[in-house]
mmCIF file of C-alpha atoms in Angstrom:
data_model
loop_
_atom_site.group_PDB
_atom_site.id
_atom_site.type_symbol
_atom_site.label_atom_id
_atom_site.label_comp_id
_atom_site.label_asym_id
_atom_site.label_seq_id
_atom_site.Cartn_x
_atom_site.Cartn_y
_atom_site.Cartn_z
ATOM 1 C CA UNK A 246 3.507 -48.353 -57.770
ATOM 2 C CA UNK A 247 5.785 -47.603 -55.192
ATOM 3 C CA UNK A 248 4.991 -46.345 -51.868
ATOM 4 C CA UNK A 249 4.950 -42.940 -51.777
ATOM 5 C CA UNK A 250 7.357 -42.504 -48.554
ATOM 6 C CA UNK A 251 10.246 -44.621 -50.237
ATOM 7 C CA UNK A 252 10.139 -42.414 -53.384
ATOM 8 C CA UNK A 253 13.823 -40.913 -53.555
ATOM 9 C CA UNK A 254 12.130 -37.580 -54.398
ATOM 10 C CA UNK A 255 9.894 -38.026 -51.398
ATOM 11 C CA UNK A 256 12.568 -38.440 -49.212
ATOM 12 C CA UNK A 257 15.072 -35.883 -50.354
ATOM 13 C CA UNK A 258 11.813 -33.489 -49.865
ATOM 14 C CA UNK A 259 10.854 -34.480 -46.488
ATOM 15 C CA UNK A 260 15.015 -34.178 -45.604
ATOM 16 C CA UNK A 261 14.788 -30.683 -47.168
ATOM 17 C CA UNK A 262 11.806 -30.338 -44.656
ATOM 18 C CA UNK A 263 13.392 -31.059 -41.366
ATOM 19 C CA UNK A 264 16.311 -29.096 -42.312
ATOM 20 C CA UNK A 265 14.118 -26.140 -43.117
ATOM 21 C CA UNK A 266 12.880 -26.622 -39.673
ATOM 22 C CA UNK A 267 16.659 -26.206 -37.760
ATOM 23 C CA UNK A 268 17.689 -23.758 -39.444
ATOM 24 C CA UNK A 269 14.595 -21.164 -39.120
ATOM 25 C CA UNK A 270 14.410 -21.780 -35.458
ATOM 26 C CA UNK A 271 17.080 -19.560 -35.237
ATOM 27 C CA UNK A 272 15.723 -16.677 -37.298
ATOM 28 C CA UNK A 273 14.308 -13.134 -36.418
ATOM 29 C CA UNK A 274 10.852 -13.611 -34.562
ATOM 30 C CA UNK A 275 9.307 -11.543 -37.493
ATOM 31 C CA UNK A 276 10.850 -13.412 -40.222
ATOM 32 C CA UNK A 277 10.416 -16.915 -38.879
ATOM 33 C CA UNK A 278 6.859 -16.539 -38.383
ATOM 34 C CA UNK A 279 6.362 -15.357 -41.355
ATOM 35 C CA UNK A 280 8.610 -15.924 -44.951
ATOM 36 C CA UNK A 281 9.363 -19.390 -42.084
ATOM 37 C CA UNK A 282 6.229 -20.569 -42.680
ATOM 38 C CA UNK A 283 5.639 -20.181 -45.865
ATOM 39 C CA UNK A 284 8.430 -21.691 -46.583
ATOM 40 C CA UNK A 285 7.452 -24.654 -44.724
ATOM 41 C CA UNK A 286 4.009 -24.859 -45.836
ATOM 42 C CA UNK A 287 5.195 -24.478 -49.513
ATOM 43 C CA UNK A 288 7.161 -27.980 -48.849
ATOM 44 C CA UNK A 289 4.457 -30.046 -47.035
ATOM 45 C CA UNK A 290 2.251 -29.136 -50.158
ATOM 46 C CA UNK A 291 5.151 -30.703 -52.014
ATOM 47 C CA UNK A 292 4.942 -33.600 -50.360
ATOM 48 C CA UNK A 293 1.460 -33.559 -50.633
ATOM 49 C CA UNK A 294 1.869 -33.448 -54.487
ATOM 50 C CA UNK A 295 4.500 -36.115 -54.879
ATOM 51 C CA UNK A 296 2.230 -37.887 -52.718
ATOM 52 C CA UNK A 297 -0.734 -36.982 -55.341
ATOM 53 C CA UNK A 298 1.199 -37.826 -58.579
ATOM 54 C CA UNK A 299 2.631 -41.457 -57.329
ATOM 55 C CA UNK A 300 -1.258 -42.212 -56.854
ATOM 56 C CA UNK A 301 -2.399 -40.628 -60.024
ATOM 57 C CA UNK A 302 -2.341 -42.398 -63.481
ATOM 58 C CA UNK A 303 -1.866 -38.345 -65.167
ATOM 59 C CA UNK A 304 1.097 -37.674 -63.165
ATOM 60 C CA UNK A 305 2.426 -34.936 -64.905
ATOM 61 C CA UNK A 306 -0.067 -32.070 -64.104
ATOM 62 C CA UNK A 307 1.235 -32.933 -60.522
ATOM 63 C CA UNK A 308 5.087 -33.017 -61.046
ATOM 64 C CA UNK A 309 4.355 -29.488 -63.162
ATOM 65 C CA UNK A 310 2.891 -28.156 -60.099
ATOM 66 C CA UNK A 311 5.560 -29.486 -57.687
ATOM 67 C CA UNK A 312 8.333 -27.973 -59.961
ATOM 68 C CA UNK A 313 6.483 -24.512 -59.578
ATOM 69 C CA UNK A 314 6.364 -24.983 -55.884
ATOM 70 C CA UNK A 315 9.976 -25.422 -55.763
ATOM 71 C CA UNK A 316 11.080 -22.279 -57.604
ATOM 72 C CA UNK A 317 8.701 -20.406 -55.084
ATOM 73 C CA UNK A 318 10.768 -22.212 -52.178
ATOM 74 C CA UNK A 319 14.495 -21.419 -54.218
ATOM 75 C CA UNK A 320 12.905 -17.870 -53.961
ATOM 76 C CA UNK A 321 12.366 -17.851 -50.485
ATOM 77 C CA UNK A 322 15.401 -19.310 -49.535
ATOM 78 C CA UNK A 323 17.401 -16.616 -51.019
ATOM 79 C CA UNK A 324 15.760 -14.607 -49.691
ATOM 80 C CA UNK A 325 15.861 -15.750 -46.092
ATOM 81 C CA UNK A 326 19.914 -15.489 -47.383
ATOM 82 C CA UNK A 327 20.158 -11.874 -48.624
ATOM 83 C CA UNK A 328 18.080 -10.703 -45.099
ATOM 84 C CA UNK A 329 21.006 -12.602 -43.329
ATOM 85 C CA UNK A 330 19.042 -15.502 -41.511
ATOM 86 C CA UNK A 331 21.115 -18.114 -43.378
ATOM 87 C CA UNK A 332 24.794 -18.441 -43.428
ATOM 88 C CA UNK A 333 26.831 -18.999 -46.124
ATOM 89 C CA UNK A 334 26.942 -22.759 -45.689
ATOM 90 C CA UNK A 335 23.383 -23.427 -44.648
ATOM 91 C CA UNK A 336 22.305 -21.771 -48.037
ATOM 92 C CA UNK A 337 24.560 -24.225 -49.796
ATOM 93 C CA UNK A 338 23.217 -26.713 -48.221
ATOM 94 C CA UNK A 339 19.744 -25.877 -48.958
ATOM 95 C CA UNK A 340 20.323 -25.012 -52.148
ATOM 96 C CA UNK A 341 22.229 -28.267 -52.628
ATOM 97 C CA UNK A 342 18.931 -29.809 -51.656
ATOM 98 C CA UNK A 343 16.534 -28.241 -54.013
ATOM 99 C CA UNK A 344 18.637 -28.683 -56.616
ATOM 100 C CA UNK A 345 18.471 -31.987 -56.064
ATOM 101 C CA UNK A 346 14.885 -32.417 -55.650
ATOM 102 C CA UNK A 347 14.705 -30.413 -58.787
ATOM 103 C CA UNK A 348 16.772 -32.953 -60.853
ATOM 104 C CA UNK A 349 14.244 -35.403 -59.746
ATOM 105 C CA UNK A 350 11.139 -33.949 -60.430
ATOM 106 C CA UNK A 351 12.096 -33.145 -63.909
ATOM 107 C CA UNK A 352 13.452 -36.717 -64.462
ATOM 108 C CA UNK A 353 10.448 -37.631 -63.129
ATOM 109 C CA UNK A 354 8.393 -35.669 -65.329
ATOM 110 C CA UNK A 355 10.455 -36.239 -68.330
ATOM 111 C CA UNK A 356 9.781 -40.063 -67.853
ATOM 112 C CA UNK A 357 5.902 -39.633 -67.627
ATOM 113 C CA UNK A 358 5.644 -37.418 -70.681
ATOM 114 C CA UNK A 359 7.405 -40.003 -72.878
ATOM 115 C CA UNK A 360 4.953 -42.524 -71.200
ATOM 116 C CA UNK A 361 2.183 -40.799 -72.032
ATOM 117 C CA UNK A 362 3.169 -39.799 -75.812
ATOM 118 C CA UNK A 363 4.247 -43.673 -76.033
ATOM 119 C CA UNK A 364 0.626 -44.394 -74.948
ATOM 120 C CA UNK A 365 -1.094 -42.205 -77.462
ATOM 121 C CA UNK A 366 1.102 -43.666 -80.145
ATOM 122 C CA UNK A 367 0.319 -46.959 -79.243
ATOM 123 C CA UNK A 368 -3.572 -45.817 -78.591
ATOM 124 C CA UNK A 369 -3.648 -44.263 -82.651
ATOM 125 C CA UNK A 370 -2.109 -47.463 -83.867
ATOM 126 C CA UNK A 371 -4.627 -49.468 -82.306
ATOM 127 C CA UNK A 372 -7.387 -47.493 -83.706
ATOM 128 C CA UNK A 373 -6.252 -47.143 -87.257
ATOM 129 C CA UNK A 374 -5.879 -51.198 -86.982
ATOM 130 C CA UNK A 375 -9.645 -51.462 -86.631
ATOM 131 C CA UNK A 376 -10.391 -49.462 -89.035
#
């Protein structure tokens, strides 16, 4: 098992962070304190379940869960967009970001799902054999 920290999708998560971070510093008092963090406190528990499912043997329920999280944070992003706190290029950026993240997770995901039907396959087989 890798360490959680040096997980691509860990990092790319924890980069989407700290950008998060610059770029609402310079939002509306109302909005920053506010849809700002949320947003960042949607992403820590992101990192908190990447964290979880590198630990866990049942990964998936986690990855599902961070994959939810994310479209909540694509939501909030655009939004922070349409009310004119990002520009143009920040919101690429950002969305550049999750997007990225989101390729991960689901590769991720994909990956553990095969495991795990490869695992009841083999676990079936086994049990037929003793019979």
């Amino acid at each position: 098992m890798a360490k959680y920290d040096e997980l691509p999708v860990f990092k790319a998560t924890y980069d989407l962070l700290l950008r998060i971070y610059i770029v609402s510093q310079h939002w509306s008092r109302d909005i920053r304190y506010t849809l700002g963090e949320e947003l960042k406190k949607e992403v820590i528990e992101i990192l908190q379940l990447i964290y979880q499912a590198n630990a866990s043997k049942k990964k998936v329920a986690f990855l599902s869960s961070c994959r939810v999280k994310l479209i909540k944070v694509r939501l909030q992003i655009r939004v922070a967009k349409d009310l004119k706190q990002l520009h143009l290029n920040q919101y690429g950026l950002l969305a550049e970001m999750q997007e990225n993240i989101s390729k991960q997770l689901s590769g991720w995901e994909k990956s553990e799902r095969r495991k795990e039907k490869e695992s009841k396959k083999e676990d079936n087989n086994n049990s037929n054999n003793k019979q």
